Amino acid sequence: MAMDAQEIEQMIKQALPDASVDIQDLRGDGDHYAATVLSAAFEGKSRVQQHQMVYAALQGKMGGQLHALALQTGLPE
Amino acid sequence: MENIVYTRIKEDINNNDVVLYMKGTAAFPMCGFSAAAVQVLSQLGVTFKDVNVLEDNDIRQGIKDFANWPTIPQLYVKGEFVGGCDIIREMYETGELHDLLREKQVSFEEAA
């Protein structure tokens, strides 16, 4: 029950094609990651909405197969 | 007929200014993320109601559907979903949490 960083990145990019995704594996167990996702699609969205967009991209894996994903979201620099 | 779990959730978040749905209790958090959320609220000196989702599977799943948010902890201020652990910490660090509490007239220690 785990995911690898490439799979997470690929799912996010499928839903947010312009996104830049930087993932760190916090514990090396495939279950605890930190990710910074920057995308123009977040424009005008609250933090909660931005995170919900990333969770939606992960199609229900968040909280199940993926136990922890510390998220930082924002607009591209 | 509204989902009874939603009714219970609405009662909790409307009858208490600040509610934290968490794993464990404020005194004994059972997960690092829940503990971090409790720490932020304690540092701010905010009184809050802690709801231990580990003791109630209906609430544990119901709250995720209610907020369309897949993880625990979840913070509610004056009936509104504020965020999970990351957002609580980020808002605390940027001062946005202080602004929100002031705006919603929830008392806390200004110096924190």
XYZ file of N, CA and C in Angstrom:
567
model
N 0.867 -1.187 0.000
C 0.000 0.000 0.000
C 0.905 1.238 0.000
N 1.345 1.633 -1.135
C 2.151 2.857 -1.179
C 2.123 3.371 -2.615
N 2.708 4.525 -2.827
C 2.789 5.071 -4.188
C 4.202 5.554 -4.389
N 4.658 5.599 -5.654
C 5.991 6.185 -5.816
C 5.855 7.600 -6.381
N 6.918 8.365 -6.201
C 6.867 9.804 -6.511
C 6.473 10.045 -7.967
N 6.990 9.202 -8.871
C 6.681 9.446 -10.296
C 5.182 9.295 -10.549
N 4.588 8.281 -9.870
C 3.150 8.040 -10.078
C 2.343 9.255 -9.609
N 2.733 9.805 -8.458
C 2.026 10.972 -7.914
C 2.169 12.144 -8.890
N 3.418 12.381 -9.328
C 3.687 13.507 -10.231
C 2.876 13.358 -11.510
N 2.847 12.126 -12.016
C 2.185 11.888 -13.305
C 0.675 12.131 -13.173
N 0.103 11.699 -12.066
C -1.349 11.895 -11.883
C -1.683 13.366 -11.762
N -0.834 14.106 -11.031
C -1.099 15.547 -10.856
C -0.982 16.244 -12.211
N 0.040 15.873 -12.972
C 0.246 16.537 -14.274
C -0.832 16.180 -15.277
N -1.425 14.990 -15.108
C -2.524 14.622 -16.012
C -3.697 15.575 -15.822
N -3.947 15.912 -14.537
C -5.094 16.787 -14.253
C -4.717 18.256 -14.422
N -3.434 18.577 -14.134
C -2.974 19.980 -14.221
C -1.770 20.013 -15.157
N -2.001 19.990 -16.485
C -0.911 19.827 -17.454
C 0.217 20.858 -17.318
N -0.104 22.057 -16.847
C 0.963 23.100 -16.801
C 1.706 23.076 -15.473
N 1.310 22.153 -14.590
C 1.829 22.219 -13.216
C 3.315 21.875 -13.144
N 4.021 22.607 -12.263
C 5.378 22.158 -11.918
C 5.209 21.448 -10.570
N 5.737 20.244 -10.490
C 5.512 19.388 -9.311
C 6.862 18.991 -8.726
N 7.089 19.331 -7.448
C 8.351 18.968 -6.797
C 7.990 18.083 -5.602
N 8.448 16.832 -5.636
C 8.030 15.877 -4.592
C 9.233 15.428 -3.774
N 9.097 15.432 -2.456
C 10.160 14.872 -1.598
C 9.556 13.694 -0.826
N 10.308 12.608 -0.798
C 9.873 11.433 -0.036
C 10.357 11.624 1.396
N 9.427 11.867 2.318
C 9.819 12.266 3.672
C 10.446 11.119 4.451
N 9.933 9.899 4.229
C 10.431 8.815 5.086
C 10.944 7.613 4.294
N 10.870 7.712 2.943
C 11.371 6.585 2.143
C 10.473 5.370 2.215
N 9.239 5.552 2.722
C 8.351 4.367 2.823
C 7.231 4.427 1.780
N 7.296 5.403 0.875
C 6.270 5.479 -0.175
C 4.921 5.907 0.379
N 4.878 6.380 1.599
C 3.602 6.717 2.225
C 3.557 8.141 2.747
N 4.719 8.740 2.891
C 4.796 10.086 3.468
C 5.595 10.984 2.544
N 4.893 11.823 1.816
C 5.556 12.718 0.860
C 5.230 14.169 1.196
N 6.098 15.049 0.704
C 5.778 16.494 0.684
C 5.825 16.888 -0.783
N 4.899 17.738 -1.203
C 4.883 18.136 -2.621
C 4.570 19.619 -2.730
N 5.281 20.260 -3.659
C 4.969 21.654 -3.983
C 4.434 21.657 -5.408
N 3.224 22.143 -5.572
C 2.573 22.135 -6.895
C 2.256 23.578 -7.275
N 2.821 24.009 -8.396
C 2.546 25.366 -8.885
C 1.810 25.242 -10.206
N 0.691 25.962 -10.320
C -0.076 25.876 -11.579
C -0.906 27.139 -11.741
N -1.050 27.563 -12.988
C -1.870 28.754 -13.273
C -3.340 28.452 -12.977
N -3.681 27.162 -12.945
C -5.091 26.789 -12.695
C -5.531 27.163 -11.278
N -4.556 27.470 -10.414
C -4.913 27.834 -9.026
C -5.335 29.295 -8.905
N -5.196 30.027 -9.979
C -5.521 31.462 -9.991
C -6.892 31.717 -9.367
N -6.943 32.614 -8.333
C -8.233 32.993 -7.746
C -8.836 31.937 -6.845
N -8.110 30.860 -6.604
C -8.658 29.787 -5.759
C -8.092 29.920 -4.340
N -8.914 29.561 -3.346
C -8.404 29.577 -1.968
C -7.453 28.391 -1.792
N -6.708 28.420 -0.674
C -5.771 27.307 -0.417
C -6.542 25.987 -0.370
N -7.674 25.989 0.313
C -8.439 24.747 0.426
C -8.812 24.248 -0.965
N -9.284 25.154 -1.811
C -9.679 24.740 -3.161
C -8.475 24.222 -3.947
N -7.332 24.883 -3.784
C -6.131 24.442 -4.507
C -5.760 23.012 -4.077
N -5.775 22.797 -2.760
C -5.423 21.446 -2.291
C -6.458 20.440 -2.776
N -7.752 20.829 -2.779
C -8.794 19.908 -3.239
C -8.574 19.531 -4.699
N -8.049 20.465 -5.501
C -7.774 20.170 -6.915
C -6.677 19.112 -7.024
N -5.669 19.220 -6.159
C -4.586 18.225 -6.198
C -5.121 16.868 -5.728
N -5.930 16.879 -4.662
C -6.501 15.609 -4.182
C -7.386 14.970 -5.256
N -8.119 15.808 -5.972
C -8.985 15.265 -7.040
C -8.111 14.608 -8.115
N -6.964 15.229 -8.402
C -6.053 14.662 -9.415
C -5.566 13.280 -8.984
N -5.493 13.071 -7.687
C -4.990 11.792 -7.167
C -6.103 10.747 -7.065
N -7.270 11.120 -7.598
C -8.392 10.168 -7.772
C -8.607 9.252 -6.555
N -8.786 9.833 -5.414
C -9.188 9.041 -4.255
C -8.056 8.292 -3.575
N -6.834 8.419 -4.084
C -5.722 7.687 -3.436
C -5.274 8.389 -2.150
N -5.596 9.673 -2.064
C -5.146 10.455 -0.907
C -5.932 10.002 0.327
N -5.215 9.678 1.367
C -5.869 9.257 2.608
C -6.059 7.746 2.638
N -5.877 7.097 1.502
C -5.980 5.633 1.465
C -4.617 5.064 1.148
N -4.361 4.863 -0.140
C -3.066 4.300 -0.563
C -1.935 5.252 -0.204
N -2.260 6.547 -0.230
C -1.234 7.545 0.100
C -1.610 8.158 1.452
N -0.811 7.804 2.480
C -1.217 8.206 3.825
C -1.005 9.693 4.069
N 0.145 10.195 3.657
C 0.430 11.591 4.001
C 1.071 12.306 2.821
N 0.510 13.462 2.470
C 1.097 14.299 1.419
C 1.031 15.731 1.923
N 2.183 16.203 2.432
C 2.221 17.588 2.924
C 2.252 18.494 1.702
N 1.221 19.282 1.518
C 1.058 20.033 0.273
C 1.364 21.515 0.420
N 2.056 22.031 -0.568
C 2.240 23.484 -0.714
C 1.783 23.781 -2.141
N 0.832 24.707 -2.290
C 0.362 25.003 -3.658
C 0.496 26.496 -3.914
N 0.512 26.860 -5.178
C 0.599 28.282 -5.512
C 0.650 28.488 -7.005
N 0.786 29.760 -7.386
C 0.864 30.115 -8.804
C 2.328 30.054 -9.228
N 2.571 29.759 -10.496
C 3.967 29.738 -10.979
C 4.610 31.107 -10.771
N 5.941 31.103 -10.458
C 6.612 32.406 -10.245
C 6.549 33.257 -11.503
N -34.007 12.964 2.905
C -33.687 12.879 4.352
C -32.168 13.082 4.455
N -31.771 14.140 5.184
C -30.333 14.440 5.244
C -29.617 13.347 6.012
N -28.429 13.086 5.596
C -27.552 12.106 6.225
C -27.418 12.459 7.711
N -27.730 11.494 8.593
C -27.723 11.810 10.029
C -26.333 12.209 10.506
N -25.335 11.663 9.854
C -23.966 12.010 10.283
C -23.727 13.498 9.997
N -24.226 13.965 8.824
C -24.052 15.395 8.504
C -24.768 16.260 9.538
N -25.937 15.764 9.979
C -26.685 16.553 10.971
C -25.867 16.686 12.248
N -25.262 15.561 12.644
C -24.449 15.588 13.881
C -23.253 16.524 13.697
N -22.635 16.447 12.504
C -21.471 17.308 12.236
C -21.901 18.773 12.292
N -23.014 19.073 11.647
C -23.474 20.480 11.626
C -23.744 20.966 13.041
N -24.325 20.094 13.864
C -24.587 20.503 15.258
C -23.274 20.869 15.941
N -22.272 20.024 15.775
C -20.972 20.264 16.424
C -20.360 21.577 15.948
N -20.322 21.779 14.630
C -19.579 22.942 14.123
C -20.367 24.242 14.271
N -21.699 24.104 14.480
C -22.470 25.336 14.681
C -22.624 25.688 16.152
N -22.457 24.671 17.029
C -22.597 24.951 18.471
C -21.267 25.250 19.144
N -20.181 25.124 18.416
C -18.863 25.399 18.985
C -18.092 26.308 18.034
N -17.529 27.389 18.567
C -16.813 28.334 17.692
C -15.723 27.633 16.894
N -14.919 26.825 17.613
C -13.773 26.172 16.957
C -13.863 24.664 17.227
N -13.820 23.873 16.160
C -13.888 22.412 16.305
C -12.731 21.796 15.516
N -12.035 20.872 16.155
C -10.950 20.167 15.458
C -11.283 18.674 15.412
N -11.551 18.194 14.212
C -11.739 16.743 14.039
C -10.338 16.152 13.927
N -10.023 15.220 14.815
C -8.633 14.741 14.897
C -8.587 13.268 15.261
N -7.373 12.727 15.153
C -7.151 11.343 15.624
C -6.609 11.444 17.036
N -7.399 10.926 17.987
C -7.025 11.043 19.399
C -7.732 12.254 19.989
N -7.204 12.715 21.140
C -7.829 13.881 21.784
C -6.761 14.968 21.928
N -7.214 16.167 22.302
C -6.262 17.269 22.475
C -5.179 16.868 23.481
N -5.611 16.160 24.541
C -4.653 15.760 25.577
C -3.770 14.624 25.060
N -4.344 13.725 24.237
C -3.560 12.574 23.749
C -3.749 12.404 22.235
N -3.109 13.277 21.440
C -3.212 13.111 19.983
C -2.584 11.778 19.567
N -3.163 11.116 18.579
C -2.679 9.788 18.180
C -2.027 9.816 16.801
N -1.759 11.033 16.300
C -1.155 11.105 14.954
C -0.410 12.422 14.902
N 0.750 12.428 14.232
C 1.610 13.616 14.204
C 0.914 14.843 13.653
N 0.105 14.618 12.605
C -0.560 15.774 11.984
C -1.603 16.349 12.923
N -2.338 15.461 13.607
C -3.333 15.955 14.569
C -2.630 16.679 15.713
N -1.510 16.133 16.149
C -0.772 16.773 17.248
C -0.304 18.172 16.835
N 0.130 18.305 15.585
C 0.621 19.616 15.111
C -0.518 20.632 15.112
N -1.711 20.184 14.708
C -2.867 21.094 14.677
C -3.229 21.523 16.103
N -3.200 20.556 17.034
C -3.509 20.879 18.442
C -2.497 21.889 18.970
N -1.233 21.698 18.589
C -0.172 22.592 19.078
C -0.418 24.032 18.623
N -0.804 24.194 17.371
C -1.061 25.554 16.862
C -2.189 26.196 17.676
N -3.286 25.447 17.865
C -4.435 26.015 18.585
C -4.075 26.301 20.045
N -3.269 25.422 20.647
C -2.881 25.646 22.050
C -1.979 26.869 22.146
N -1.047 27.015 21.218
C -0.150 28.188 21.247
C -0.965 29.474 21.118
N -2.036 29.407 20.347
C -2.878 30.593 20.165
C -3.817 30.810 21.346
N -3.854 29.806 22.256
C -4.735 29.927 23.417
C -6.197 29.911 23.029
N -6.501 29.183 21.927
C -7.893 29.130 21.459
C -8.607 27.966 22.152
N -9.812 28.238 22.684
C -10.576 27.096 23.216
C -11.236 26.409 22.027
N -11.148 25.125 22.007
C -11.754 24.395 20.882
C -12.294 23.057 21.359
N -13.264 22.557 20.565
C -13.798 21.233 20.865
C -13.030 20.213 20.025
N -12.456 19.206 20.646
C -11.768 18.156 19.874
C -12.727 16.984 19.689
N -12.783 16.491 18.465
C -13.634 15.329 18.169
C -12.718 14.203 17.720
N -12.683 13.129 18.489
C -11.786 12.002 18.186
C -12.444 11.086 17.160
N -12.006 11.191 15.906
C -12.655 10.400 14.859
C -12.343 8.910 14.988
N -11.311 8.578 15.762
C -10.980 7.157 15.925
C -12.044 6.421 16.735
N -12.834 7.216 17.479
C -13.880 6.584 18.296
C -15.205 6.472 17.555
N -15.256 6.992 16.319
C -16.557 7.027 15.634
C -16.328 6.949 14.131
N -16.458 5.740 13.592
C -16.158 5.538 12.169
C -17.089 6.315 11.234
N -18.349 6.501 11.683
C -19.296 7.271 10.853
C -18.765 8.692 10.659
N -18.310 9.267 11.788
C -17.800 10.653 11.712
C -16.494 10.659 10.924
N -15.668 9.628 11.140
C -14.355 9.572 10.480
C -14.513 9.629 8.960
N -15.487 8.888 8.430
C -15.710 8.930 6.967
C -16.610 10.110 6.603
N -17.616 10.352 7.445
C -18.600 11.407 7.139
C -17.966 12.773 7.006
N -16.986 13.055 7.873
C -16.378 14.402 7.843
C -15.566 14.598 6.563
N -15.014 13.505 6.042
C -14.227 13.615 4.800
C -15.153 13.919 3.635
N -16.327 13.281 3.636
C -17.281 13.554 2.560
C -17.869 14.956 2.711
N -18.160 15.301 3.973
C -18.799 16.600 4.272
C -17.962 17.757 3.721
N -16.635 17.649 3.942
C -15.764 18.782 3.552
C -15.122 18.554 2.190
N -15.397 17.364 1.587
C -14.686 16.987 0.351
C -13.181 17.136 0.574
N -12.745 16.540 1.732
C -11.336 16.637 2.133
C -10.943 15.258 2.654
N -9.912 14.622 2.066
C -9.674 13.202 2.328
C -8.905 12.863 3.590
N -8.477 13.869 4.340
C -7.627 13.502 5.482
C -8.095 14.154 6.778
N -7.507 13.669 7.859
C -7.728 14.191 9.210
C -6.373 14.688 9.671
N -6.227 15.810 10.384
C -7.268 16.590 11.063
C -7.970 17.561 10.125
N -9.102 18.050 10.607
C -9.840 19.101 9.916
C -10.270 20.151 10.936
N -9.997 21.432 10.586
C -10.339 22.520 11.500
C -11.550 23.295 10.986
N -12.485 23.577 11.877
C -13.675 24.374 11.553
C -13.734 25.572 12.495
N -13.970 26.769 11.924
C -14.136 27.973 12.745
C -15.486 28.585 12.387
N -16.335 28.729 13.370
C -17.685 29.279 13.179
C -18.395 28.556 12.024
N -18.321 27.222 12.053
C -19.063 26.418 11.094
C -18.415 26.299 9.728
N -17.260 26.979 9.517
C -16.636 26.925 8.185
C -15.355 26.093 8.202
N -15.194 25.254 7.169
C -13.979 24.438 7.067
C -12.798 25.340 6.736
N -11.734 25.267 7.546
C -10.561 26.115 7.344
C -9.473 25.358 6.607
N -9.251 24.103 7.007
C -8.219 23.331 6.315
C -7.701 22.190 7.163
N -6.715 21.488 6.573
C -6.056 20.405 7.292
C -4.767 20.910 7.915
N -3.913 19.988 8.299
C -2.695 20.340 9.044
C -1.816 21.330 8.281
N -1.570 21.086 7.001
C -0.677 21.986 6.240
C -1.199 23.408 6.250
N -2.505 23.535 5.964
C -3.087 24.880 5.838
C -3.111 25.567 7.198
N -3.412 24.805 8.259
C -3.432 25.406 9.608
C -2.044 25.961 9.932
N -1.019 25.156 9.655
C 0.353 25.595 9.973
C 0.748 26.799 9.137
N 0.421 26.725 7.809
C 0.812 27.810 6.907
C 0.118 29.111 7.325
N -1.182 29.005 7.633
C -1.940 30.209 8.025
C -1.417 30.768 9.341
N -0.976 29.871 10.227
C -0.427 30.335 11.522
C 0.859 31.121 11.265
N 1.707 30.558 10.391
C 3.007 31.200 10.132
C 2.846 32.531 9.411
N 1.837 32.642 8.543
C 1.685 33.893 7.773
C 0.821 34.907 8.529
N 0.205 34.470 9.655
C -0.654 35.387 10.414
C -2.091 35.382 9.923
N -2.370 34.598 8.867
C -3.747 34.577 8.336
C -4.714 33.948 9.330
N -4.185 33.016 10.160
C -5.083 32.360 11.130
C -5.518 33.372 12.195
N -4.557 34.227 12.585
C -4.889 35.267 13.557
C -5.969 36.197 12.970
N -5.776 36.571 11.701
C -6.756 37.470 11.048
C -8.146 36.824 11.006
N -8.147 35.520 10.655
C -9.437 34.808 10.552
C -10.143 34.798 11.902
N -9.389 34.504 12.968
C -9.997 34.431 14.307
C -10.524 35.804 14.724
N -9.758 36.843 14.406
C -10.208 38.208 14.733
C -11.493 38.520 13.967
N -11.461 38.209 12.681
C -12.615 38.518 11.812
C -13.869 37.772 12.293
N -13.662 36.537 12.791
C -14.804 35.722 13.231
C -15.096 35.936 14.724
N -14.394 36.917 15.310
C -14.561 37.252 16.740
C -14.407 36.018 17.641
N -13.349 35.291 17.405
C -13.001 34.156 18.276
C -11.800 34.610 19.108
N -11.914 34.492 20.442
C -10.829 35.048 21.271
C -9.600 34.143 21.246
N -8.443 34.796 21.272
C -7.160 34.055 21.336
C -6.128 35.006 21.903
N -4.924 34.459 22.212
C -3.879 35.322 22.797
C -3.161 36.044 21.668
N -3.372 37.362 21.603
C -2.817 38.151 20.505
C -1.295 37.973 20.378
N -0.617 37.782 21.483
C 0.866 37.758 21.414
C 1.363 36.473 20.766
N 0.531 35.458 20.710
C 1.031 34.141 20.263
C 1.445 34.151 18.794
